[in-house]
């Protein structure tokens, strides 16, 4: 079976996942010349698995997320116990935090397996770390969880994708790379990684993207200052109604999203 014929869903629950945005991104991706997708914030892999590039440079500031993906490349088969049980959850969370405190075990297979378990079992699928770098999401409220043990199907699809963990500005980007940037939203909550993502980081990202000579697409919550930031830097901007898939209040009102584009033909859909 060819790679593009293998249907794979994102393996994690992920706040702000962009599977709903794929129809808009696909038409832009068709304009790519080099065929390499670069994502400075790859998150839950919805875009990469949807566009299915042959080559990709996928980065995230969260090293534990990247460790999980690197183990997927090896054909991960989960060995730790997976169960929707409170006591087990807190025991696994404590073990995970113990592992990531030590550089010798932070990138282990066990750490990757526990990261998956915590993601599927924790409250609302959140990924949150305190200032000490410890995962601190409480136990979830799911009646039933369909865990996956064998991830070997991902191995061939991810084989030629490069995963890195670090700041977006350090990525070795080529001039003709197609960059899709989906940073943490311009909202108050920014504890996705222990150092957060400030407004200064939003500005730094937008300026970095504006300097890229190749195709660029960025998405974010359509706050007034985000729209102004990208418009002032010469991006073509439109707004879309995006779903709220994970919300601490249970609010599912469509969120206004901004799609900012440079060096590409932007269709007329949206506002």
Coordinates of C-alpha atoms in Angstrom, one line a residue:
X1 CA 0.0 0.0 0.0
X2 CA 1.4 3.4 -0.9
X3 CA 2.0 6.0 1.8
X4 CA -0.7 8.3 0.7
X5 CA -3.3 5.4 0.8
X6 CA -2.6 4.7 4.5
X7 CA -5.3 6.4 6.5
X8 CA -4.0 7.5 9.9
X9 CA -5.6 9.7 12.5
X10 CA -3.6 12.0 14.8
X11 CA -2.5 9.8 17.6
X12 CA -3.1 12.3 20.4
X13 CA -5.9 14.5 21.7
X14 CA -4.7 18.1 21.0
X15 CA -6.1 21.5 21.9
X16 CA -6.4 23.7 18.8
X17 CA -6.0 20.8 16.3
X18 CA -6.3 21.9 12.7
X19 CA -7.9 19.0 11.0
X20 CA -10.9 21.2 10.2
X21 CA -8.6 23.6 8.4
X22 CA -7.2 21.0 6.0
X23 CA -9.4 21.9 3.0
X24 CA -8.1 25.5 3.1
X25 CA -4.5 24.4 3.6
X26 CA -4.6 21.7 0.9
X27 CA -5.4 24.3 -1.8
X28 CA -2.4 26.3 -0.7
X29 CA -0.2 23.3 -0.3
X30 CA -0.8 22.4 -4.0
X31 CA 1.2 25.6 -4.8
X32 CA 4.3 24.3 -3.0
X33 CA 7.4 23.8 -5.2
X34 CA 9.9 22.0 -3.0
X35 CA 7.5 19.6 -1.5
X36 CA 8.9 19.9 2.0
X37 CA 6.5 21.0 4.7
X38 CA 8.0 22.9 7.7
X39 CA 5.9 23.2 10.9
X40 CA 7.5 25.2 13.7
X41 CA 4.6 24.1 16.0
X42 CA 3.6 20.6 14.8
X43 CA 1.3 19.9 17.8
X44 CA -1.0 17.0 17.2
X45 CA 0.2 16.3 13.6
X46 CA -3.2 16.8 12.1
X47 CA -1.8 19.0 9.3
X48 CA 1.2 16.8 8.4
X49 CA -0.9 13.6 8.4
X50 CA -3.6 15.4 6.4
X51 CA -1.3 16.9 3.7
X52 CA 1.0 13.8 3.8
X53 CA 4.2 15.4 2.4
X54 CA 7.1 13.1 1.4
X55 CA 9.5 15.3 3.3
X56 CA 8.8 17.3 6.4
X57 CA 10.6 19.2 9.2
X58 CA 8.3 19.1 12.2
X59 CA 9.2 21.0 15.3
X60 CA 7.7 21.8 18.7
X61 CA 9.0 23.5 21.8
X62 CA 7.6 20.5 23.9
X63 CA 10.4 17.9 23.9
X64 CA 8.1 15.2 25.3
X65 CA 5.8 15.5 22.4
X66 CA 8.7 15.2 20.0
X67 CA 10.1 12.2 21.9
X68 CA 6.7 10.5 21.4
X69 CA 6.8 11.1 17.7
X70 CA 10.4 9.8 17.4
X71 CA 9.3 6.6 19.0
X72 CA 6.4 6.4 16.5
X73 CA 9.0 6.5 13.8
X74 CA 10.4 3.3 15.3
X75 CA 7.1 1.5 15.3
X76 CA 6.1 2.1 19.0
X77 CA 4.2 -0.7 20.7
X78 CA 3.0 0.4 24.2
X79 CA 4.1 -1.8 27.1
X80 CA 2.9 0.2 30.1
X81 CA -0.6 -0.5 31.5
X82 CA -3.3 1.6 29.9
X83 CA -6.5 2.0 31.9
X84 CA -8.9 4.8 32.8
X85 CA -8.2 4.5 36.5
X86 CA -7.6 7.4 38.9
X87 CA -4.9 5.7 41.0
X88 CA -3.1 4.5 38.0
X89 CA -3.2 7.9 36.4
X90 CA -1.5 9.7 39.3
X91 CA 1.1 6.9 39.6
X92 CA 1.9 7.1 35.9
X93 CA 2.0 10.9 36.1
X94 CA 4.5 10.7 39.0
X95 CA 6.6 8.2 37.1
X96 CA 6.6 10.4 34.0
X97 CA 7.7 13.4 36.0
X98 CA 10.4 11.3 37.5
X99 CA 11.6 10.2 34.1
X100 CA 11.7 13.7 32.5
X101 CA 13.7 15.2 35.4
X102 CA 16.7 13.0 34.3
X103 CA 18.2 13.6 30.8
X104 CA 19.2 10.0 30.7
X105 CA 15.5 8.8 30.8
X106 CA 13.6 11.8 29.4
X107 CA 13.8 10.5 25.9
X108 CA 13.1 6.9 26.8
X109 CA 10.4 4.6 25.3
X110 CA 8.7 4.5 28.7
X111 CA 8.5 8.3 28.8
X112 CA 6.9 8.3 25.3
X113 CA 4.4 5.6 26.4
X114 CA 3.5 7.5 29.6
X115 CA 3.1 10.8 27.6
X116 CA 0.6 9.0 25.4
X117 CA -1.3 7.6 28.4
X118 CA -1.4 11.0 30.2
X119 CA -2.6 12.7 27.0
X120 CA -5.5 10.2 26.5
X121 CA -6.5 10.0 30.2
X122 CA -5.9 13.5 31.6
X123 CA -8.5 16.2 31.9
X124 CA -9.8 17.5 28.5
X125 CA -6.8 16.3 26.7
X126 CA -4.7 19.2 28.0
X127 CA -0.9 19.3 27.9
X128 CA 0.2 21.6 30.7
X129 CA 3.5 21.9 32.6
X130 CA 4.3 24.0 35.7
X131 CA 7.3 26.3 36.2
X132 CA 9.3 23.3 37.3
X133 CA 8.7 21.5 34.0
X134 CA 6.3 18.9 35.6
X135 CA 3.2 17.7 33.9
X136 CA 0.3 18.8 36.2
X137 CA -2.9 18.0 34.4
X138 CA -5.4 16.3 36.7
X139 CA -7.3 13.0 36.0
X140 CA -10.0 13.2 33.3
X141 CA -13.7 12.5 33.4
X142 CA -14.1 10.1 30.5
X143 CA -16.5 7.2 30.8
X144 CA -14.6 5.1 28.3
X145 CA -11.2 5.5 26.5
X146 CA -10.2 3.6 23.4
X147 CA -6.4 3.3 23.9
X148 CA -4.1 2.3 21.1
X149 CA -1.3 -0.1 21.9
X150 CA 0.3 -0.7 18.5
X151 CA 1.5 2.3 16.5
X152 CA 3.5 0.4 13.9
X153 CA 1.3 1.7 11.1
X154 CA 2.8 5.1 11.6
X155 CA 6.4 4.0 11.0
X156 CA 6.4 4.1 7.2
X157 CA 4.5 7.3 7.0
X158 CA 6.8 9.2 9.4
X159 CA 10.0 7.6 8.0
X160 CA 11.2 10.6 6.0
X161 CA 10.0 13.3 8.4
X162 CA 12.5 15.0 10.7
X163 CA 11.4 15.9 14.2
X164 CA 13.1 18.6 16.3
X165 CA 12.4 20.2 19.6
X166 CA 13.4 23.8 20.1
X167 CA 12.6 27.5 19.3
X168 CA 11.2 28.1 15.8
X169 CA 14.0 30.7 15.0
X170 CA 16.6 27.9 15.1
X171 CA 15.1 25.8 12.4
X172 CA 17.3 25.1 9.3
X173 CA 14.7 26.4 6.8
X174 CA 15.4 26.3 3.0
X175 CA 14.2 29.3 0.9
X176 CA 11.6 27.2 -1.0
X177 CA 10.2 25.4 2.0
X178 CA 6.4 25.6 2.6
X179 CA 6.0 26.9 6.2
X180 CA 2.8 26.4 8.1
X181 CA 2.9 28.0 11.6
X182 CA 0.2 27.4 14.2
X183 CA 1.5 28.9 17.4
X184 CA -0.3 28.9 20.8
X185 CA -3.3 31.1 20.5
X186 CA -3.1 34.8 21.5
X187 CA -5.0 34.1 24.7
X188 CA -4.2 34.3 28.4
X189 CA -3.4 30.6 28.8
X190 CA 0.1 29.9 27.6
X191 CA 1.3 27.2 29.9
X192 CA 1.6 24.6 27.1
X193 CA 5.3 24.5 27.8
X194 CA 7.0 25.6 31.0
X195 CA 8.2 28.9 29.5
X196 CA 4.9 29.8 27.9
X197 CA 4.4 31.8 24.7
X198 CA 4.1 35.6 25.2
X199 CA 2.9 38.4 23.0
X200 CA 6.6 39.2 22.3
X201 CA 7.0 35.7 21.0
X202 CA 3.9 36.2 18.7
X203 CA 5.6 39.3 17.3
X204 CA 9.0 37.6 16.9
X205 CA 7.3 34.7 15.1
X206 CA 5.4 37.0 12.7
X207 CA 8.5 38.9 11.8
X208 CA 10.5 35.7 11.3
X209 CA 7.8 34.3 9.0
X210 CA 7.7 37.6 7.0
X211 CA 11.4 37.2 6.2
X212 CA 10.9 33.8 4.6
X213 CA 11.2 34.0 0.7
X214 CA 9.0 30.9 0.2
X215 CA 5.3 30.2 0.8
X216 CA 4.1 30.9 4.3
X217 CA 0.8 30.2 6.1
X218 CA 0.0 31.1 9.7
X219 CA -3.1 30.6 11.8
X220 CA -4.1 32.0 15.1
X221 CA -7.1 33.3 17.0
X222 CA -8.4 36.4 15.2
X223 CA -7.7 38.9 18.0
X224 CA -7.5 42.5 16.8
X225 CA -3.8 42.7 17.5
X226 CA -3.0 39.5 15.6
X227 CA -4.9 40.7 12.5
X228 CA -3.1 44.0 12.7
X229 CA 0.3 42.4 13.2
X230 CA 0.1 40.2 10.1
X231 CA -1.6 42.8 8.0
X232 CA 1.1 45.3 8.8
X233 CA 3.8 42.8 7.8
X234 CA 2.3 42.3 4.3
X235 CA 0.3 39.1 4.8
X236 CA -2.9 38.5 3.0
X237 CA -5.4 37.9 5.9
X238 CA -8.8 36.3 6.1
X239 CA -11.0 35.0 9.0
X240 CA -12.7 31.7 9.4
X241 CA -15.0 30.1 11.9
X242 CA -13.1 27.4 13.7
X243 CA -14.5 24.8 16.2
X244 CA -13.7 24.9 19.9
X245 CA -12.8 21.2 20.4
X246 CA -11.3 21.6 23.9
X247 CA -12.5 24.1 26.4
X248 CA -12.3 24.3 30.1
X249 CA -15.8 25.8 30.3
X250 CA -17.4 23.4 27.8
X251 CA -18.0 26.3 25.4
X252 CA -18.3 25.0 21.8
X253 CA -19.1 28.4 20.2
X254 CA -17.1 28.7 16.9
X255 CA -13.9 30.6 17.4
X256 CA -12.8 33.3 14.9
X257 CA -9.6 32.1 13.4
X258 CA -7.2 34.2 11.2
X259 CA -5.4 32.7 8.2
X260 CA -2.4 34.8 7.2
X261 CA -0.6 34.0 3.9
X262 CA 2.5 35.2 2.1
X263 CA 3.9 34.3 -1.3
X264 CA 0.8 32.2 -2.2
X265 CA -2.5 32.8 -4.0
X266 CA -5.2 33.1 -1.3
X267 CA -8.7 32.2 -2.4
X268 CA -11.6 34.5 -1.7
X269 CA -13.3 32.3 0.9
X270 CA -13.8 33.7 4.4
X271 CA -14.5 37.3 5.6

